[in-house]
Amino acid sequence: MNEVKPFRDDVTDRNMSGGCGFQDGVYKPIADVSVNVLDWGFNKSDVTYDVVHVKDGAFFRLQHHLDRFWASMAGLRMSIPYSQEEVAEILTECVRRARLRDAYVAMVTTRGVPKPGMPRKPGLIENRFIGYAIPWVDVIKPDVQERGAHLIIAKTPRIPSASVDPTIKNYHWGDLIRAQFEADDAGADTAVLLDLDGYLTEGPGFNVFAVIDGTVVTPDRGALEGVTRQSVLDLCADMGIPTEIRPITADEFREADEIFTATTAGGVMPCSRVDGRIKGNDRPGPISAKLKDVYWQRHAEGWDTTPIDYGD
Ligand code: PLP
């Protein structure tokens, strides 16, 4: 077990404007947070993480993210010496110290560094926790969201779920990054990936949706069970929009009336083209645009938010 004092106050004077991290019991500027090259989190992608956002001084759906982070750690047989309440307090303190009203807030657990001579068994290694808050991140830039993102369906297939479970949030991003390069080479904004059977999964950092005959449809496979995806499904239920979680083929996706993506780092992000094919009038479709508006409106109304006390 780490001997840590989560609330040590020895770095308050240092510049936290780029973000604040918490590691080994100490809060420090984000640039000073580092991972040992011998940590399996670095050299074997043996790591899990979660990201929650802070908008206008409040966390959104913090408990959902903590629950998923705990489930991810259990799935990888990891544990940390903190309770959910303590992690929530650590993340709050990172946001407070960085004085961020809008933030990307991460919790990360790495497998850790094997002790010299230790048998090569992951279960013996002490796991390491890092928390941090940095200024807001948009996976798809706001101006691109405004015009509707241009997607491609990547040739690179998603890593099979039987090999890397996509419901455990992970850094096995080799396929997602290859797909992003495909999009860059094609002059598109980003990509979605199919599984080996040709069904839609997700993209580099987001879940994906199609609107087909008035129904909002999202894949049932190969993807993280995104908190924003759940928020979209909840909003659709409130708004009387039918939803389906089911397999989606590439052709169905290309033919869909509307498409959009969703993630914590950006929210509901409408798209206007797939593989060069123009959707509607080459702008965000009406259901996607409405869901985006309502998503942010519900934030402003305090839906599932945890306000941060900045002490000012
Ligand atoms: N899919 C992947 C691969 C992601 O990395 C993410 C978020 O980072 C998502 C989906 C969206 O999940 P959430 O809405 O919980 O942020």
Short mmCIF file of C-alpha atoms and ligand atoms in Angstrom, two decimals:
data_model
loop_
_atom_site.label_atom_id
_atom_site.label_comp_id
_atom_site.label_asym_id
_atom_site.label_seq_id
_atom_site.Cartn_x
_atom_site.Cartn_y
_atom_site.Cartn_z
CA MET A 1 0.00 0.00 0.00
CA ASN A 2 1.19 3.52 -0.73
CA GLU A 3 1.72 5.64 2.34
CA VAL A 4 0.04 8.77 1.03
CA LYS A 5 -1.44 11.92 2.40
CA PRO A 6 -3.87 13.00 -0.30
CA PHE A 7 -4.17 16.57 0.88
CA ARG A 8 -0.55 17.63 1.39
CA ASP A 9 -0.32 21.31 0.75
CA ASP A 10 3.29 21.83 -0.27
CA VAL A 11 2.98 23.15 -3.80
CA THR A 12 0.26 25.78 -3.65
CA ASP A 13 2.62 28.52 -4.78
CA ARG A 14 3.68 26.79 -7.96
CA ASN A 15 2.13 27.60 -11.30
CA MET A 16 -0.83 25.34 -11.94
CA SER A 17 -2.23 27.25 -14.91
CA GLY A 18 -1.55 24.37 -17.34
CA GLY A 19 -3.31 21.99 -14.99
CA CYS A 20 -2.78 20.23 -11.68
CA GLY A 21 -1.95 16.60 -11.04
CA PHE A 22 -1.94 14.36 -7.99
CA GLN A 23 0.66 11.62 -7.68
CA ASP A 24 2.07 9.76 -4.67
CA GLY A 25 0.25 11.98 -2.22
CA VAL A 26 1.39 15.27 -3.73
CA TYR A 27 -0.39 17.88 -5.85
CA LYS A 28 1.88 19.32 -8.53
CA PRO A 29 1.84 21.19 -11.84
CA ILE A 30 0.76 18.87 -14.62
CA ALA A 31 4.17 19.16 -16.35
CA ASP A 32 5.77 17.57 -13.27
CA VAL A 33 3.53 14.50 -13.32
CA SER A 34 5.40 11.63 -14.96
CA VAL A 35 5.28 7.88 -15.34
CA ASN A 36 8.32 5.69 -14.73
CA VAL A 37 9.49 4.06 -18.02
CA LEU A 38 9.49 0.73 -16.19
CA ASP A 39 5.80 1.06 -15.27
CA TRP A 40 3.77 -1.53 -17.20
CA GLY A 41 1.22 1.21 -17.78
CA PHE A 42 3.80 2.83 -20.04
CA ASN A 43 5.62 -0.10 -21.62
CA LYS A 44 2.69 -2.55 -21.89
CA SER A 45 -0.40 -0.27 -22.04
CA ASP A 46 -1.39 -2.05 -18.83
CA VAL A 47 -3.44 0.83 -17.55
CA THR A 48 -6.99 2.03 -17.20
CA TYR A 49 -8.42 5.49 -16.88
CA ASP A 50 -11.56 7.55 -16.89
CA VAL A 51 -12.33 11.13 -17.79
CA VAL A 52 -15.04 13.35 -16.36
CA HIS A 53 -15.61 16.93 -17.38
CA VAL A 54 -16.16 20.06 -15.35
CA LYS A 55 -18.39 22.63 -17.02
CA ASP A 56 -19.08 26.03 -15.46
CA GLY A 57 -17.55 24.92 -12.16
CA ALA A 58 -19.37 21.60 -11.75
CA PHE A 59 -18.57 17.95 -12.50
CA PHE A 60 -21.03 16.21 -14.81
CA ARG A 61 -22.13 12.67 -13.91
CA LEU A 62 -19.14 12.18 -11.63
CA GLN A 63 -20.58 9.08 -9.97
CA HIS A 64 -21.03 7.37 -13.38
CA HIS A 65 -17.35 7.95 -14.13
CA LEU A 66 -16.20 6.75 -10.72
CA ASP A 67 -18.33 3.61 -11.01
CA ARG A 68 -16.96 2.85 -14.49
CA PHE A 69 -13.38 3.51 -13.31
CA TRP A 70 -13.87 1.07 -10.45
CA ALA A 71 -15.36 -1.51 -12.83
CA SER A 72 -12.42 -1.02 -15.23
CA MET A 73 -9.92 -1.53 -12.40
CA ALA A 74 -11.76 -4.68 -11.28
CA GLY A 75 -11.73 -5.94 -14.90
CA LEU A 76 -7.93 -5.55 -15.01
CA ARG A 77 -7.47 -6.86 -11.46
CA MET A 78 -6.14 -3.55 -10.20
CA SER A 79 -6.76 -1.73 -6.95
CA ILE A 80 -5.78 1.58 -5.38
CA PRO A 81 -5.60 2.65 -1.74
CA TYR A 82 -8.39 5.22 -2.12
CA SER A 83 -12.15 5.08 -1.84
CA GLN A 84 -14.41 6.63 -4.48
CA GLU A 85 -15.03 9.53 -2.08
CA GLU A 86 -11.28 10.12 -1.75
CA VAL A 87 -10.74 10.03 -5.52
CA ALA A 88 -13.63 12.50 -5.93
CA GLU A 89 -11.95 14.75 -3.33
CA ILE A 90 -8.54 14.44 -5.06
CA LEU A 91 -10.02 15.36 -8.45
CA THR A 92 -11.91 18.27 -6.93
CA GLU A 93 -8.70 19.52 -5.36
CA CYS A 94 -6.87 19.26 -8.73
CA VAL A 95 -9.59 21.38 -10.38
CA ARG A 96 -9.57 23.87 -7.49
CA ARG A 97 -5.80 24.28 -7.52
CA ALA A 98 -5.73 24.73 -11.28
CA ARG A 99 -8.62 27.20 -10.87
CA LEU A 100 -10.41 25.70 -13.85
CA ARG A 101 -14.12 26.37 -14.45
CA ASP A 102 -14.13 24.13 -17.54
CA ALA A 103 -11.85 21.15 -17.31
CA TYR A 104 -10.86 17.70 -18.55
CA VAL A 105 -10.36 15.68 -15.40
CA ALA A 106 -8.70 12.27 -15.51
CA MET A 107 -8.18 9.39 -13.11
CA VAL A 108 -5.54 6.87 -14.18
CA THR A 109 -4.36 3.59 -12.67
CA THR A 110 -1.23 1.95 -14.03
CA ARG A 111 -0.10 -1.58 -13.26
CA GLY A 112 3.03 -0.15 -11.67
CA VAL A 113 6.76 -0.95 -11.60
CA PRO A 114 7.82 -4.54 -10.84
CA LYS A 115 10.37 -4.75 -8.04
CA PRO A 116 13.81 -6.00 -9.22
CA GLY A 117 13.90 -9.79 -9.35
CA MET A 118 10.15 -10.12 -8.91
CA PRO A 119 8.50 -13.01 -10.82
CA ARG A 120 6.85 -11.70 -14.00
CA LYS A 121 3.35 -11.82 -12.57
CA PRO A 122 1.13 -8.73 -12.92
CA GLY A 123 -0.80 -9.64 -9.80
CA LEU A 124 2.31 -9.00 -7.67
CA ILE A 125 2.86 -5.41 -8.81
CA GLU A 126 1.60 -2.51 -6.72
CA ASN A 127 -0.75 -0.37 -8.83
CA ARG A 128 -0.27 3.40 -9.12
CA PHE A 129 -2.90 6.11 -9.20
CA ILE A 130 -2.65 9.52 -10.87
CA GLY A 131 -5.37 12.16 -10.97
CA TYR A 132 -5.23 15.39 -12.94
CA ALA A 133 -7.22 18.34 -14.21
CA ILE A 134 -6.28 20.27 -17.35
CA PRO A 135 -8.15 22.94 -19.32
CA TRP A 136 -11.18 21.79 -21.32
CA VAL A 137 -10.52 19.49 -24.30
CA ASP A 138 -12.75 19.07 -27.37
CA VAL A 139 -12.11 15.84 -29.32
CA ILE A 140 -13.75 17.61 -32.28
CA LYS A 141 -13.14 21.37 -32.33
CA PRO A 142 -16.19 23.61 -31.76
CA ASP A 143 -16.10 25.17 -35.27
CA VAL A 144 -16.05 21.67 -36.80
CA GLN A 145 -18.94 20.62 -34.54
CA GLU A 146 -20.78 23.70 -35.75
CA ARG A 147 -20.48 22.82 -39.46
CA GLY A 148 -20.77 19.07 -38.80
CA ALA A 149 -17.72 16.80 -38.68
CA HIS A 150 -16.60 14.94 -41.80
CA LEU A 151 -16.04 11.26 -41.04
CA ILE A 152 -14.56 8.34 -42.88
CA ILE A 153 -15.19 4.69 -42.21
CA ALA A 154 -11.65 3.48 -41.60
CA LYS A 155 -10.11 0.47 -43.30
CA THR A 156 -8.31 -0.30 -40.04
CA PRO A 157 -10.56 -2.63 -38.04
CA ARG A 158 -11.18 -2.10 -34.33
CA ILE A 159 -9.08 -4.36 -32.08
CA PRO A 160 -11.28 -7.42 -31.43
CA SER A 161 -13.23 -7.16 -28.19
CA ALA A 162 -12.16 -10.70 -27.32
CA SER A 163 -8.56 -9.42 -27.19
CA VAL A 164 -9.01 -6.01 -25.58
CA ASP A 165 -12.34 -5.40 -23.87
CA PRO A 166 -13.47 -1.96 -25.12
CA THR A 167 -15.80 -1.54 -22.14
CA ILE A 168 -12.69 -1.25 -19.95
CA LYS A 169 -11.40 2.23 -20.80
CA ASN A 170 -7.90 1.68 -22.11
CA TYR A 171 -4.86 3.07 -23.92
CA HIS A 172 -4.68 0.39 -26.64
CA TRP A 173 -5.07 3.15 -29.20
CA GLY A 174 -3.00 1.66 -32.07
CA ASP A 175 -6.09 1.01 -34.21
CA LEU A 176 -7.75 4.33 -33.32
CA ILE A 177 -4.62 6.31 -34.19
CA ARG A 178 -4.18 4.46 -37.50
CA ALA A 179 -7.79 5.33 -38.26
CA GLN A 180 -7.17 8.99 -37.41
CA PHE A 181 -4.23 9.01 -39.86
CA GLU A 182 -6.55 7.54 -42.51
CA ALA A 183 -8.96 10.41 -41.85
CA ASP A 184 -6.16 12.99 -41.99
CA ASP A 185 -4.88 11.56 -45.28
CA ALA A 186 -8.41 11.67 -46.72
CA GLY A 187 -8.89 15.31 -45.62
CA ALA A 188 -11.64 14.29 -43.18
CA ASP A 189 -11.92 15.31 -39.52
CA THR A 190 -12.04 11.91 -37.91
CA ALA A 191 -12.92 8.25 -38.39
CA VAL A 192 -15.16 5.46 -37.21
CA LEU A 193 -14.01 1.85 -37.14
CA LEU A 194 -15.74 -1.41 -38.00
CA ASP A 195 -15.20 -4.67 -36.19
CA LEU A 196 -13.89 -7.73 -38.04
CA ASP A 197 -17.49 -8.70 -38.95
CA GLY A 198 -18.09 -5.31 -40.58
CA TYR A 199 -20.22 -3.75 -37.84
CA LEU A 200 -19.79 -0.21 -36.61
CA THR A 201 -17.97 0.23 -33.29
CA GLU A 202 -16.65 3.70 -32.28
CA GLY A 203 -14.01 6.29 -33.14
CA PRO A 204 -10.85 7.77 -31.59
CA GLY A 205 -12.34 9.01 -28.34
CA PHE A 206 -16.07 8.91 -28.98
CA ASN A 207 -19.18 6.78 -29.39
CA VAL A 208 -21.16 6.99 -32.58
CA PHE A 209 -24.85 7.28 -33.44
CA ALA A 210 -27.01 7.14 -36.56
CA VAL A 211 -30.49 8.59 -36.91
CA ILE A 212 -32.51 6.22 -39.09
CA ASP A 213 -36.20 6.95 -39.78
CA GLY A 214 -36.46 9.05 -36.63
CA THR A 215 -34.80 6.44 -34.36
CA VAL A 216 -31.45 7.15 -32.70
CA VAL A 217 -29.35 4.00 -33.12
CA THR A 218 -25.98 3.20 -31.53
CA PRO A 219 -23.78 0.09 -31.77
CA ASP A 220 -24.24 -2.77 -29.32
CA ARG A 221 -20.66 -3.98 -29.73
CA GLY A 222 -16.99 -3.10 -29.93
CA ALA A 223 -17.30 0.15 -27.99
CA LEU A 224 -16.92 1.76 -24.61
CA GLU A 225 -20.25 2.17 -22.82
CA GLY A 226 -19.81 5.93 -22.85
CA VAL A 227 -21.28 8.12 -20.16
CA THR A 228 -22.21 10.65 -22.86
CA ARG A 229 -23.79 7.82 -24.88
CA GLN A 230 -25.89 7.04 -21.79
CA SER A 231 -26.75 10.74 -21.45
CA VAL A 232 -27.91 10.79 -25.09
CA LEU A 233 -30.09 7.72 -24.46
CA ASP A 234 -31.51 9.37 -21.31
CA LEU A 235 -32.24 12.61 -23.19
CA CYS A 236 -33.91 10.71 -26.03
CA ALA A 237 -36.13 8.95 -23.47
CA ASP A 238 -37.08 12.34 -21.97
CA MET A 239 -37.73 13.84 -25.39
CA GLY A 240 -39.77 10.91 -26.70
CA ILE A 241 -37.19 10.00 -29.36
CA PRO A 242 -37.03 6.22 -29.92
CA THR A 243 -33.61 4.57 -29.49
CA GLU A 244 -32.06 1.23 -30.37
CA ILE A 245 -28.79 -0.37 -29.30
CA ARG A 246 -28.05 -2.88 -32.04
CA PRO A 247 -25.59 -3.93 -34.76
CA ILE A 248 -25.13 -1.28 -37.49
CA THR A 249 -23.55 -2.11 -40.84
CA ALA A 250 -21.28 0.26 -42.76
CA ASP A 251 -23.92 0.64 -45.49
CA GLU A 252 -26.63 1.51 -42.98
CA PHE A 253 -24.33 4.10 -41.45
CA ARG A 254 -23.52 5.65 -44.82
CA GLU A 255 -27.24 5.80 -45.70
CA ALA A 256 -28.41 7.12 -42.29
CA ASP A 257 -30.42 10.36 -42.22
CA GLU A 258 -28.10 11.90 -39.64
CA ILE A 259 -25.01 10.91 -37.73
CA PHE A 260 -23.35 12.25 -34.62
CA THR A 261 -20.67 11.32 -32.11
CA ALA A 262 -20.59 11.72 -28.33
CA THR A 263 -17.90 12.00 -25.69
CA THR A 264 -17.10 13.64 -22.38
CA ALA A 265 -14.47 15.78 -24.14
CA GLY A 266 -16.89 17.62 -26.41
CA GLY A 267 -20.41 16.40 -25.66
CA VAL A 268 -22.81 15.65 -28.51
CA MET A 269 -20.95 16.38 -31.74
CA PRO A 270 -22.96 16.39 -34.99
CA CYS A 271 -21.48 15.17 -38.30
CA SER A 272 -22.37 16.22 -41.83
CA ARG A 273 -20.41 13.86 -44.13
CA VAL A 274 -19.40 10.20 -44.19
CA ASP A 275 -16.89 8.98 -46.76
CA GLY A 276 -17.46 12.19 -48.71
CA ARG A 277 -21.23 11.61 -48.82
CA ILE A 278 -23.18 14.68 -47.73
CA LYS A 279 -25.90 14.27 -45.08
CA GLY A 280 -28.98 16.48 -45.31
CA ASN A 281 -27.92 20.01 -46.23
CA ASP A 282 -24.26 19.46 -45.28
CA ARG A 283 -24.93 20.81 -41.80
CA PRO A 284 -25.78 19.10 -38.47
CA GLY A 285 -29.10 17.27 -38.81
CA PRO A 286 -32.12 18.51 -36.79
CA ILE A 287 -32.20 15.67 -34.23
CA SER A 288 -28.42 15.83 -33.68
CA ALA A 289 -28.51 19.61 -33.30
CA LYS A 290 -31.41 19.40 -30.88
CA LEU A 291 -29.67 16.74 -28.77
CA LYS A 292 -26.53 18.88 -28.65
CA ASP A 293 -28.53 21.92 -27.48
CA VAL A 294 -30.50 19.98 -24.88
CA TYR A 295 -27.34 18.26 -23.60
CA TRP A 296 -25.76 21.64 -22.75
CA GLN A 297 -29.03 23.15 -21.58
CA ARG A 298 -29.46 20.29 -19.10
CA HIS A 299 -25.94 20.98 -17.80
CA ALA A 300 -26.91 24.60 -17.18
CA GLU A 301 -30.00 23.38 -15.29
CA GLY A 302 -27.77 21.28 -13.02
CA TRP A 303 -28.61 17.80 -14.32
CA ASP A 304 -26.47 15.29 -12.39
CA THR A 305 -23.85 17.92 -11.60
CA THR A 306 -21.52 18.20 -8.59
CA PRO A 307 -20.60 21.84 -8.02
CA ILE A 308 -17.03 22.64 -6.93
CA ASP A 309 -16.42 24.99 -4.02
CA TYR A 310 -13.49 27.17 -5.18
CA GLY A 311 -13.47 29.06 -1.91
CA ASP A 312 -13.98 32.42 -3.60
N1 PLP B 1 -15.05 5.57 -26.94
C1 PLP B 1 -13.74 5.78 -26.69
C2 PLP B 1 -12.71 4.92 -27.34
C3 PLP B 1 -13.36 6.82 -25.82
O1 PLP B 1 -12.06 7.03 -25.56
C4 PLP B 1 -14.36 7.61 -25.23
C5 PLP B 1 -14.01 8.71 -24.31
O2 PLP B 1 -12.88 9.06 -24.11
C6 PLP B 1 -15.70 7.37 -25.53
C7 PLP B 1 -16.01 6.31 -26.36
C8 PLP B 1 -16.80 8.21 -24.93
O3 PLP B 1 -17.01 7.89 -23.58
P1 PLP B 1 -17.55 8.97 -22.54
O4 PLP B 1 -18.82 9.50 -23.10
O5 PLP B 1 -17.76 8.20 -21.29
O6 PLP B 1 -16.52 10.03 -22.42
#
